[in-house]
Tab-separated table of N, CA and C and ligand atoms in Angstrom:
chain	number	residue	atom	x	y	z
A	1	MET	N	64.439	1.764	-34.448
A	1	MET	CA	64.417	3.034	-35.179
A	1	MET	C	63.067	3.206	-35.902
A	2	LEU	N	62.447	4.363	-35.691
A	2	LEU	CA	61.140	4.616	-36.306
A	2	LEU	C	61.195	5.925	-37.082
A	3	LYS	N	60.352	6.049	-38.056
A	3	LYS	CA	60.320	7.284	-38.841
A	3	LYS	C	59.230	8.220	-38.296
A	4	PHE	N	59.580	9.519	-38.263
A	4	PHE	CA	58.615	10.564	-37.940
A	4	PHE	C	58.675	11.537	-39.122
A	5	GLY	N	57.786	11.331	-40.084
A	5	GLY	CA	57.900	12.081	-41.335
A	5	GLY	C	59.261	11.819	-41.950
A	6	GLN	N	59.976	12.900	-42.248
A	6	GLN	CA	61.315	12.768	-42.853
A	6	GLN	C	62.388	12.478	-41.812
A	7	HIS	N	62.031	12.534	-40.518
A	7	HIS	CA	63.017	12.351	-39.451
A	7	HIS	C	63.120	10.884	-39.028
A	8	VAL	N	64.333	10.528	-38.603
A	8	VAL	CA	64.533	9.193	-38.029
A	8	VAL	C	64.593	9.373	-36.512
A	9	ILE	N	63.750	8.637	-35.800
A	9	ILE	CA	63.745	8.727	-34.334
A	9	ILE	C	64.503	7.524	-33.781
A	10	GLN	N	65.570	7.808	-33.069
A	10	GLN	CA	66.374	6.720	-32.485
A	10	GLN	C	65.544	5.984	-31.438
A	11	GLN	N	65.765	4.686	-31.363
A	11	GLN	CA	65.023	3.864	-30.403
A	11	GLN	C	65.202	4.388	-28.971
A	12	SER	N	66.379	4.936	-28.694
A	12	SER	CA	66.677	5.439	-27.340
A	12	SER	C	65.802	6.642	-26.964
A	13	CYS	N	65.177	7.267	-27.934
A	13	CYS	CA	64.311	8.427	-27.665
A	13	CYS	C	62.837	8.043	-27.640
A	14	VAL	N	62.564	6.760	-27.940
A	14	VAL	CA	61.186	6.240	-27.935
A	14	VAL	C	60.936	5.624	-26.557
A	15	PHE	N	59.859	6.020	-25.874
A	15	PHE	CA	59.643	5.486	-24.522
A	15	PHE	C	58.387	4.632	-24.413
A	16	TRP	N	57.612	4.555	-25.458
A	16	TRP	CA	56.414	3.683	-25.436
A	16	TRP	C	56.093	3.278	-26.865
A	17	GLU	N	55.700	2.009	-27.006
A	17	GLU	CA	55.298	1.512	-28.331
A	17	GLU	C	54.115	0.590	-28.187
A	18	SER	N	53.224	0.650	-29.141
A	18	SER	CA	52.158	-0.351	-29.249
A	18	SER	C	52.287	-0.940	-30.648
A	19	LYS	N	51.291	-1.727	-31.037
A	19	LYS	CA	51.361	-2.324	-32.380
A	19	LYS	C	51.390	-1.224	-33.459
A	20	LEU	N	50.610	-0.153	-33.248
A	20	LEU	CA	50.425	0.838	-34.316
A	20	LEU	C	50.944	2.242	-34.004
A	21	SER	N	51.359	2.462	-32.754
A	21	SER	CA	51.744	3.820	-32.345
A	21	SER	C	53.045	3.817	-31.555
A	22	PHE	N	53.625	5.009	-31.399
A	22	PHE	CA	54.812	5.152	-30.546
A	22	PHE	C	54.866	6.556	-29.971
A	23	ALA	N	55.581	6.670	-28.837
A	23	ALA	CA	55.739	7.979	-28.192
A	23	ALA	C	57.222	8.248	-28.023
A	24	PHE	N	57.603	9.512	-28.206
A	24	PHE	CA	59.021	9.861	-28.148
A	24	PHE	C	59.188	11.273	-27.606
A	25	VAL	N	60.406	11.521	-27.128
A	25	VAL	CA	60.687	12.836	-26.539
A	25	VAL	C	60.921	13.847	-27.655
A	26	ASN	N	60.699	15.102	-27.320
A	26	ASN	CA	60.729	16.173	-28.319
A	26	ASN	C	62.120	16.790	-28.416
A	27	ILE	N	62.543	17.045	-29.635
A	27	ILE	CA	63.866	17.646	-29.851
A	27	ILE	C	63.868	19.130	-29.441
A	28	LYS	N	62.693	19.783	-29.471
A	28	LYS	CA	62.589	21.203	-29.101
A	28	LYS	C	61.328	21.400	-28.244
A	29	PRO	N	61.369	20.919	-26.996
A	29	PRO	CA	60.152	21.017	-26.173
A	29	PRO	C	59.842	22.470	-25.823
A	30	VAL	N	58.567	22.813	-25.808
A	30	VAL	CA	58.191	24.165	-25.387
A	30	VAL	C	58.072	24.247	-23.866
A	31	LEU	N	57.946	23.084	-23.228
A	31	LEU	CA	57.844	22.995	-21.773
A	31	LEU	C	58.475	21.672	-21.341
A	32	PRO	N	58.914	21.544	-20.089
A	32	PRO	CA	59.372	20.233	-19.629
A	32	PRO	C	58.247	19.204	-19.783
A	33	GLY	N	58.582	18.046	-20.349
A	33	GLY	CA	57.585	16.979	-20.508
A	33	GLY	C	56.816	17.041	-21.812
A	34	HIS	N	57.181	17.960	-22.691
A	34	HIS	CA	56.506	18.058	-24.005
A	34	HIS	C	56.948	16.880	-24.871
A	35	VAL	N	56.039	15.921	-25.064
A	35	VAL	CA	56.354	14.713	-25.843
A	35	VAL	C	55.364	14.580	-26.996
A	36	LEU	N	55.637	13.635	-27.874
A	36	LEU	CA	54.801	13.430	-29.055
A	36	LEU	C	54.375	11.971	-29.165
A	37	VAL	N	53.146	11.747	-29.611
A	37	VAL	CA	52.642	10.392	-29.861
A	37	VAL	C	52.190	10.337	-31.317
A	38	SER	N	52.635	9.316	-32.038
A	38	SER	CA	52.370	9.217	-33.478
A	38	SER	C	51.987	7.800	-33.877
A	39	PRO	N	51.329	7.680	-35.020
A	39	PRO	CA	51.166	6.322	-35.581
A	39	PRO	C	52.506	5.861	-36.150
A	40	LYS	N	52.748	4.553	-36.160
A	40	LYS	CA	54.014	4.036	-36.723
A	40	LYS	C	54.056	4.240	-38.232
A	41	ARG	N	52.914	4.098	-38.846
A	41	ARG	CA	52.847	4.324	-40.294
A	41	ARG	C	52.922	5.830	-40.539
A	42	ILE	N	53.613	6.246	-41.577
A	42	ILE	CA	53.691	7.687	-41.881
A	42	ILE	C	52.365	8.108	-42.504
A	43	VAL	N	51.503	8.653	-41.643
A	43	VAL	CA	50.181	9.103	-42.066
A	43	VAL	C	50.229	10.632	-42.047
A	44	PRO	N	50.078	11.285	-43.190
A	44	PRO	CA	50.245	12.749	-43.207
A	44	PRO	C	49.174	13.511	-42.425
A	45	SER	N	47.913	13.083	-42.559
A	45	SER	CA	46.825	13.866	-41.962
A	45	SER	C	45.990	13.020	-41.010
A	46	PHE	N	45.471	13.695	-40.009
A	46	PHE	CA	44.575	13.076	-39.023
A	46	PHE	C	43.437	12.316	-39.706
A	47	THR	N	42.935	12.876	-40.802
A	47	THR	CA	41.791	12.259	-41.490
A	47	THR	C	42.205	11.016	-42.292
A	48	ASN	N	43.521	10.767	-42.385
A	48	ASN	CA	43.996	9.563	-43.091
A	48	ASN	C	44.225	8.375	-42.153
A	49	LEU	N	44.047	8.582	-40.846
A	49	LEU	CA	44.258	7.469	-39.907
A	49	LEU	C	43.192	6.404	-40.136
A	50	SER	N	43.595	5.153	-40.072
A	50	SER	CA	42.585	4.086	-40.115
A	50	SER	C	41.864	4.080	-38.765
A	51	PRO	N	40.673	3.495	-38.693
A	51	PRO	CA	39.976	3.427	-37.397
A	51	PRO	C	40.841	2.758	-36.325
A	52	GLU	N	41.588	1.724	-36.702
A	52	GLU	CA	42.433	1.011	-35.722
A	52	GLU	C	43.559	1.926	-35.242
A	53	GLU	N	44.172	2.655	-36.179
A	53	GLU	CA	45.257	3.578	-35.796
A	53	GLU	C	44.733	4.689	-34.879
A	54	ASN	N	43.551	5.177	-35.218
A	54	ASN	CA	42.940	6.257	-34.438
A	54	ASN	C	42.729	5.819	-32.982
A	55	VAL	N	42.153	4.645	-32.802
A	55	VAL	CA	41.872	4.137	-31.457
A	55	VAL	C	43.180	3.886	-30.709
A	56	ASP	N	44.115	3.251	-31.375
A	56	ASP	CA	45.399	2.899	-30.750
A	56	ASP	C	46.151	4.166	-30.317
A	57	LEU	N	46.159	5.168	-31.192
A	57	LEU	CA	46.872	6.420	-30.930
A	57	LEU	C	46.282	7.151	-29.728
A	58	PHE	N	44.956	7.279	-29.703
A	58	PHE	CA	44.335	8.035	-28.609
A	58	PHE	C	44.316	7.254	-27.298
A	59	LYS	N	44.274	5.938	-27.397
A	59	LYS	CA	44.367	5.124	-26.176
A	59	LYS	C	45.758	5.328	-25.552
A	60	GLY	N	46.771	5.297	-26.399
A	60	GLY	CA	48.141	5.523	-25.915
A	60	GLY	C	48.292	6.916	-25.349
A	61	ALA	N	47.782	7.914	-26.065
A	61	ALA	CA	47.915	9.305	-25.616
A	61	ALA	C	47.242	9.495	-24.259
A	62	GLN	N	46.117	8.835	-24.055
A	62	GLN	CA	45.404	8.997	-22.780
A	62	GLN	C	46.215	8.406	-21.623
A	63	GLN	N	46.792	7.233	-21.856
A	63	GLN	CA	47.590	6.603	-20.795
A	63	GLN	C	48.856	7.411	-20.505
A	64	LEU	N	49.461	7.940	-21.561
A	64	LEU	CA	50.691	8.713	-21.374
A	64	LEU	C	50.392	10.072	-20.747
A	65	ALA	N	49.184	10.579	-20.971
A	65	ALA	CA	48.779	11.817	-20.298
A	65	ALA	C	48.768	11.580	-18.784
A	66	SER	N	48.297	10.421	-18.361
A	66	SER	CA	48.300	10.091	-16.922
A	66	SER	C	49.719	10.019	-16.397
A	67	LEU	N	50.593	9.398	-17.187
A	67	LEU	CA	52.009	9.281	-16.782
A	67	LEU	C	52.602	10.680	-16.577
A	68	LEU	N	52.355	11.572	-17.511
A	68	LEU	CA	52.944	12.919	-17.417
A	68	LEU	C	52.354	13.692	-16.242
A	69	LYS	N	51.054	13.521	-16.016
A	69	LYS	CA	50.423	14.220	-14.882
A	69	LYS	C	51.047	13.748	-13.568
A	70	THR	N	51.289	12.443	-13.464
A	70	THR	CA	51.897	11.900	-12.251
A	70	THR	C	53.328	12.413	-12.109
A	71	HIS	N	54.098	12.285	-13.171
A	71	HIS	CA	55.519	12.636	-13.085
A	71	HIS	C	55.718	14.130	-12.836
A	72	TYR	N	54.917	14.957	-13.491
A	72	TYR	CA	55.086	16.417	-13.352
A	72	TYR	C	54.172	17.008	-12.271
A	73	LYS	N	53.520	16.101	-11.521
A	73	LYS	CA	52.693	16.527	-10.378
A	73	LYS	C	51.743	17.664	-10.761
A	74	THR	N	50.941	17.399	-11.754
A	74	THR	CA	49.974	18.391	-12.215
A	74	THR	C	48.681	17.711	-12.622
A	75	GLU	N	47.621	18.468	-12.600
A	75	GLU	CA	46.319	17.976	-13.072
A	75	GLU	C	46.024	18.525	-14.467
A	76	SER	N	46.969	19.302	-15.001
A	76	SER	CA	46.680	20.015	-16.259
A	76	SER	C	47.654	19.630	-17.364
A	77	LEU	N	47.095	19.526	-18.556
A	77	LEU	CA	47.884	19.086	-19.709
A	77	LEU	C	47.273	19.711	-20.962
A	78	THR	N	48.109	20.236	-21.838
A	78	THR	CA	47.611	20.727	-23.129
A	78	THR	C	47.898	19.666	-24.178
A	79	LEU	N	46.841	19.271	-24.904
A	79	LEU	CA	47.010	18.336	-26.030
A	79	LEU	C	46.744	19.112	-27.317
A	80	VAL	N	47.629	18.933	-28.294
A	80	VAL	CA	47.482	19.673	-29.552
A	80	VAL	C	47.711	18.733	-30.733
A	81	VAL	N	46.840	18.850	-31.730
A	81	VAL	CA	47.091	18.212	-33.029
A	81	VAL	C	46.989	19.317	-34.076
A	82	GLN	N	48.096	19.606	-34.747
A	82	GLN	CA	48.069	20.584	-35.834
A	82	GLN	C	47.933	19.759	-37.117
A	83	ASP	N	46.813	19.905	-37.778
A	83	ASP	CA	46.509	19.046	-38.927
A	83	ASP	C	46.474	19.874	-40.201
A	84	GLY	N	47.582	19.871	-40.933
A	84	GLY	CA	47.662	20.631	-42.180
A	84	GLY	C	48.525	21.878	-42.031
A	85	VAL	N	49.119	22.289	-43.137
A	85	VAL	CA	50.054	23.424	-43.148
A	85	VAL	C	49.423	24.677	-42.547
A	86	ASP	N	48.186	24.960	-42.904
A	86	ASP	CA	47.552	26.188	-42.436
A	86	ASP	C	47.189	26.127	-40.955
A	87	ALA	N	47.296	24.937	-40.379
A	87	ALA	CA	47.078	24.790	-38.940
A	87	ALA	C	48.409	24.775	-38.195
A	88	GLY	N	49.515	24.926	-38.948
A	88	GLY	CA	50.838	24.986	-38.304
A	88	GLY	C	51.601	23.682	-38.298
A	89	GLN	N	51.081	22.666	-38.986
A	89	GLN	CA	51.784	21.368	-39.009
A	89	GLN	C	53.065	21.502	-39.827
A	90	SER	N	54.192	21.154	-39.189
A	90	SER	CA	55.467	21.252	-39.916
A	90	SER	C	56.012	19.874	-40.284
A	91	VAL	N	55.638	18.850	-39.526
A	91	VAL	CA	56.062	17.479	-39.858
A	91	VAL	C	54.811	16.739	-40.333
A	92	HIS	N	54.857	16.275	-41.560
A	92	HIS	CA	53.634	15.717	-42.165
A	92	HIS	C	53.480	14.235	-41.870
A	93	HIS	N	53.322	14.015	-40.586
A	93	HIS	CA	53.130	12.687	-40.007
A	93	HIS	C	52.337	12.984	-38.727
A	94	VAL	N	51.119	12.463	-38.654
A	94	VAL	CA	50.228	12.801	-37.529
A	94	VAL	C	50.962	12.670	-36.200
A	95	HIS	N	50.790	13.662	-35.325
A	95	HIS	CA	51.361	13.583	-33.979
A	95	HIS	C	50.509	14.375	-33.009
A	96	ILE	N	50.345	13.812	-31.828
A	96	ILE	CA	49.656	14.518	-30.746
A	96	ILE	C	50.734	15.074	-29.835
A	97	HIS	N	50.702	16.387	-29.620
A	97	HIS	CA	51.598	17.005	-28.641
A	97	HIS	C	50.967	16.830	-27.260
A	98	LEU	N	51.724	16.328	-26.300
A	98	LEU	CA	51.265	16.262	-24.902
A	98	LEU	C	52.176	17.178	-24.099
A	99	MET	N	51.573	18.180	-23.454
A	99	MET	CA	52.377	19.173	-22.725
A	99	MET	C	51.823	19.384	-21.321
A	100	PRO	N	52.533	18.842	-20.314
A	100	PRO	CA	52.068	19.067	-18.940
A	100	PRO	C	52.154	20.551	-18.588
A	101	ARG	N	51.141	21.071	-17.906
A	101	ARG	CA	51.080	22.490	-17.573
A	101	ARG	C	51.250	22.723	-16.078
A	102	GLN	N	51.779	23.867	-15.747
A	102	GLN	CA	51.955	24.280	-14.358
A	102	GLN	C	51.373	25.672	-14.216
A	103	ALA	N	50.899	25.986	-13.015
A	103	ALA	CA	50.373	27.336	-12.771
A	103	ALA	C	51.461	28.349	-13.121
A	104	GLY	N	51.110	29.329	-13.918
A	104	GLY	CA	52.037	30.423	-14.233
A	104	GLY	C	53.131	30.074	-15.226
A	105	ASP	N	53.035	28.923	-15.898
A	105	ASP	CA	54.113	28.577	-16.845
A	105	ASP	C	54.191	29.572	-18.006
A	106	PHE	N	53.050	30.158	-18.366
A	106	PHE	CA	53.031	31.262	-19.338
A	106	PHE	C	52.212	32.396	-18.723
A	107	ALA	N	52.552	33.619	-19.093
A	107	ALA	CA	51.849	34.779	-18.533
A	107	ALA	C	50.341	34.642	-18.783
A	108	ASN	N	50.006	34.247	-20.013
A	108	ASN	CA	48.612	33.941	-20.351
A	108	ASN	C	48.579	32.493	-20.802
A	109	ASN	N	47.603	31.737	-20.303
A	109	ASN	CA	47.528	30.304	-20.605
A	109	ASN	C	47.712	29.973	-22.080
A	110	ASP	N	47.012	30.739	-22.931
A	110	ASP	CA	47.012	30.413	-24.361
A	110	ASP	C	48.278	30.852	-25.090
A	111	ASP	N	49.204	31.498	-24.369
A	111	ASP	CA	50.488	31.868	-24.997
A	111	ASP	C	51.246	30.633	-25.473
A	112	ILE	N	50.862	29.476	-24.940
A	112	ILE	CA	51.549	28.232	-25.346
A	112	ILE	C	51.437	28.023	-26.867
A	113	TYR	N	50.335	28.457	-27.452
A	113	TYR	CA	50.145	28.220	-28.894
A	113	TYR	C	51.124	29.056	-29.729
A	114	GLY	N	51.361	30.296	-29.280
A	114	GLY	CA	52.354	31.140	-29.954
A	114	GLY	C	53.748	30.571	-29.775
A	115	GLU	N	53.994	29.995	-28.590
A	115	GLU	CA	55.318	29.432	-28.299
A	115	GLU	C	55.580	28.187	-29.166
A	116	ILE	N	54.536	27.391	-29.409
A	116	ILE	CA	54.692	26.215	-30.290
A	116	ILE	C	55.149	26.703	-31.667
A	117	GLU	N	54.528	27.771	-32.151
A	117	GLU	CA	54.872	28.295	-33.475
A	117	GLU	C	56.282	28.883	-33.477
A	118	ARG	N	56.619	29.622	-32.409
A	118	ARG	CA	57.942	30.258	-32.353
A	118	ARG	C	59.041	29.191	-32.336
A	119	VAL	N	58.888	28.207	-31.446
A	119	VAL	CA	59.932	27.177	-31.295
A	119	VAL	C	60.067	26.368	-32.584
A	120	ASP	N	58.928	26.123	-33.230
A	120	ASP	CA	58.936	25.340	-34.467
A	120	ASP	C	59.809	25.992	-35.540
A	121	SER	N	59.837	27.323	-35.541
A	121	SER	CA	60.561	28.015	-36.618
A	121	SER	C	62.029	28.283	-36.267
A	122	THR	N	62.498	27.849	-35.086
A	122	THR	CA	63.914	28.049	-34.760
A	122	THR	C	64.684	26.743	-34.953
A	123	THR	N	65.977	26.900	-35.212
A	123	THR	CA	66.820	25.702	-35.280
A	123	THR	C	67.829	25.752	-34.137
A	124	SER	N	67.737	26.792	-33.332
A	124	SER	CA	68.778	27.033	-32.319
A	124	SER	C	68.507	26.328	-30.993
A	125	GLU	N	67.304	25.760	-30.833
A	125	GLU	CA	66.979	25.219	-29.507
A	125	GLU	C	66.953	23.688	-29.498
A	126	ILE	N	67.696	23.086	-30.427
A	126	ILE	CA	67.724	21.624	-30.539
A	126	ILE	C	68.508	21.007	-29.388
A	127	ARG	N	67.934	19.984	-28.751
A	127	ARG	CA	68.592	19.358	-27.597
A	127	ARG	C	69.574	18.284	-28.039
A	128	SER	N	70.490	17.942	-27.145
A	128	SER	CA	71.452	16.884	-27.452
A	128	SER	C	70.747	15.534	-27.344
A	129	GLU	N	71.298	14.548	-28.071
A	129	GLU	CA	70.723	13.202	-28.028
A	129	GLU	C	70.810	12.646	-26.599
A	130	MET	N	71.890	13.023	-25.903
A	130	MET	CA	72.081	12.496	-24.544
A	130	MET	C	70.975	12.995	-23.602
A	131	GLU	N	70.649	14.263	-23.733
A	131	GLU	CA	69.588	14.843	-22.894
A	131	GLU	C	68.236	14.177	-23.208
A	132	MET	N	67.999	13.945	-24.492
A	132	MET	CA	66.730	13.322	-24.885
A	132	MET	C	66.648	11.873	-24.403
A	133	GLU	N	67.771	11.169	-24.501
A	133	GLU	CA	67.801	9.762	-24.053
A	133	GLU	C	67.550	9.664	-22.550
A	134	SER	N	68.132	10.594	-21.786
A	134	SER	CA	67.943	10.556	-20.319
A	134	SER	C	66.477	10.760	-19.984
A	135	GLU	N	65.825	11.675	-20.671
A	135	GLU	CA	64.404	11.922	-20.414
A	135	GLU	C	63.579	10.675	-20.790
A	136	ALA	N	63.903	10.087	-21.942
A	136	ALA	CA	63.151	8.905	-22.392
A	136	ALA	C	63.310	7.750	-21.394
A	137	MET	N	64.496	7.633	-20.789
A	137	MET	CA	64.735	6.539	-19.831
A	137	MET	C	63.820	6.662	-18.614
A	138	ILE	N	63.638	7.898	-18.160
A	138	ILE	CA	62.749	8.135	-17.002
A	138	ILE	C	61.322	7.690	-17.349
A	139	TYR	N	60.851	8.062	-18.517
A	139	TYR	CA	59.475	7.701	-18.902
A	139	TYR	C	59.340	6.192	-19.138
A	140	LYS	N	60.408	5.566	-19.668
A	140	LYS	CA	60.348	4.100	-19.904
A	140	LYS	C	60.123	3.371	-18.583
A	141	GLU	N	60.844	3.825	-17.542
A	141	GLU	CA	60.679	3.222	-16.210
A	141	GLU	C	59.245	3.407	-15.720
A	142	LEU	N	58.719	4.619	-15.912
A	142	LEU	CA	57.355	4.914	-15.450
A	142	LEU	C	56.306	4.109	-16.211
A	143	VAL	N	56.561	3.906	-17.495
A	143	VAL	CA	55.634	3.088	-18.309
A	143	VAL	C	55.530	1.697	-17.672
A	144	LYS	N	56.701	1.156	-17.253
A	144	LYS	CA	56.728	-0.175	-16.617
A	144	LYS	C	56.026	-0.117	-15.269
A	145	GLU	N	56.431	0.846	-14.434
A	145	GLU	CA	55.882	0.969	-13.075
A	145	GLU	C	54.370	1.150	-13.086
A	146	MET	N	53.872	1.958	-14.027
A	146	MET	CA	52.432	2.264	-14.042
A	146	MET	C	51.650	1.213	-14.837
A	147	GLY	N	52.379	0.230	-15.385
A	147	GLY	CA	51.712	-0.863	-16.113
A	147	GLY	C	50.977	-0.364	-17.349
A	148	ILE	N	51.570	0.626	-18.012
A	148	ILE	CA	50.919	1.178	-19.214
A	148	ILE	C	51.049	0.163	-20.338
A	149	THR	N	49.904	-0.196	-20.876
A	149	THR	CA	49.860	-1.288	-21.844
A	149	THR	C	50.064	-0.758	-23.263
A	150	SER	N	50.263	-1.681	-24.157
A	150	SER	CA	50.424	-1.247	-25.550
A	150	SER	C	49.092	-1.430	-26.269
B	201	AMW	W1	54.041	20.290	-35.704
B	201	AMW	O1	54.482	21.932	-35.931
B	201	AMW	O2	54.260	19.496	-37.105
B	201	AMW	O3	52.575	20.129	-34.921
B	201	AMW	O4	55.173	19.758	-34.548
B	201	AMW	C1	56.380	19.123	-34.888
B	201	AMW	C2	57.030	18.742	-33.589
B	201	AMW	O5	58.007	17.787	-33.872
B	201	AMW	C3	57.727	19.912	-32.881
B	201	AMW	O6	57.343	19.912	-31.522
B	201	AMW	C4	59.190	19.591	-33.062
B	201	AMW	O7	59.986	20.064	-32.000
B	201	AMW	C5	59.160	18.074	-33.110
B	201	AMW	N1	60.276	17.432	-33.816
B	201	AMW	C6	60.722	17.714	-35.050
B	201	AMW	N2	61.739	16.891	-35.379
B	201	AMW	C7	61.918	16.051	-34.333
B	201	AMW	C8	62.809	14.981	-34.049
B	201	AMW	N3	63.746	14.592	-34.928
B	201	AMW	N4	62.733	14.353	-32.865
B	201	AMW	C9	61.805	14.741	-31.960
B	201	AMW	N5	60.920	15.746	-32.156
B	201	AMW	C10	60.974	16.392	-33.331
């Protein structure tokens, strides 16, 4: 069990861990494969990451980006870090959004940013724990198969 700001993330929803970081499935994904990578320590802002946390987090995000590109058969991925309330950050614990993209997934490519804001403000699109666990299981297998290191 790991903390994501005020939220508790069940181990079954975590699909990758390193010494300082972890990745987990999203409770309200804006697209299939929308996952989050965070430091294990509750660090509110990107600028508060230690150099070690920064390297560990981005190394993990890069490897998991490859996993998502392979699994979702795409060459395109949107990465987002909302740092601070005025940038749209709602959970005050650094997280990188990884979102695999497909041709035509939004009418305009950049509509994804409006969708992140819209979904963030709803409580109606929360997924079941079972659905999240099933998704995490698929990625856990891929982490092993692709030899993604911690
Ligand atoms: W931010 O607006 O802070 O950049 O994004 C917060 C993200 O965290 C959103 O994508 C939201 O769906 C996700 N989220 C919030 N609570 C949980 C949770 N308990 N488990 C998984 N994802 C969560």
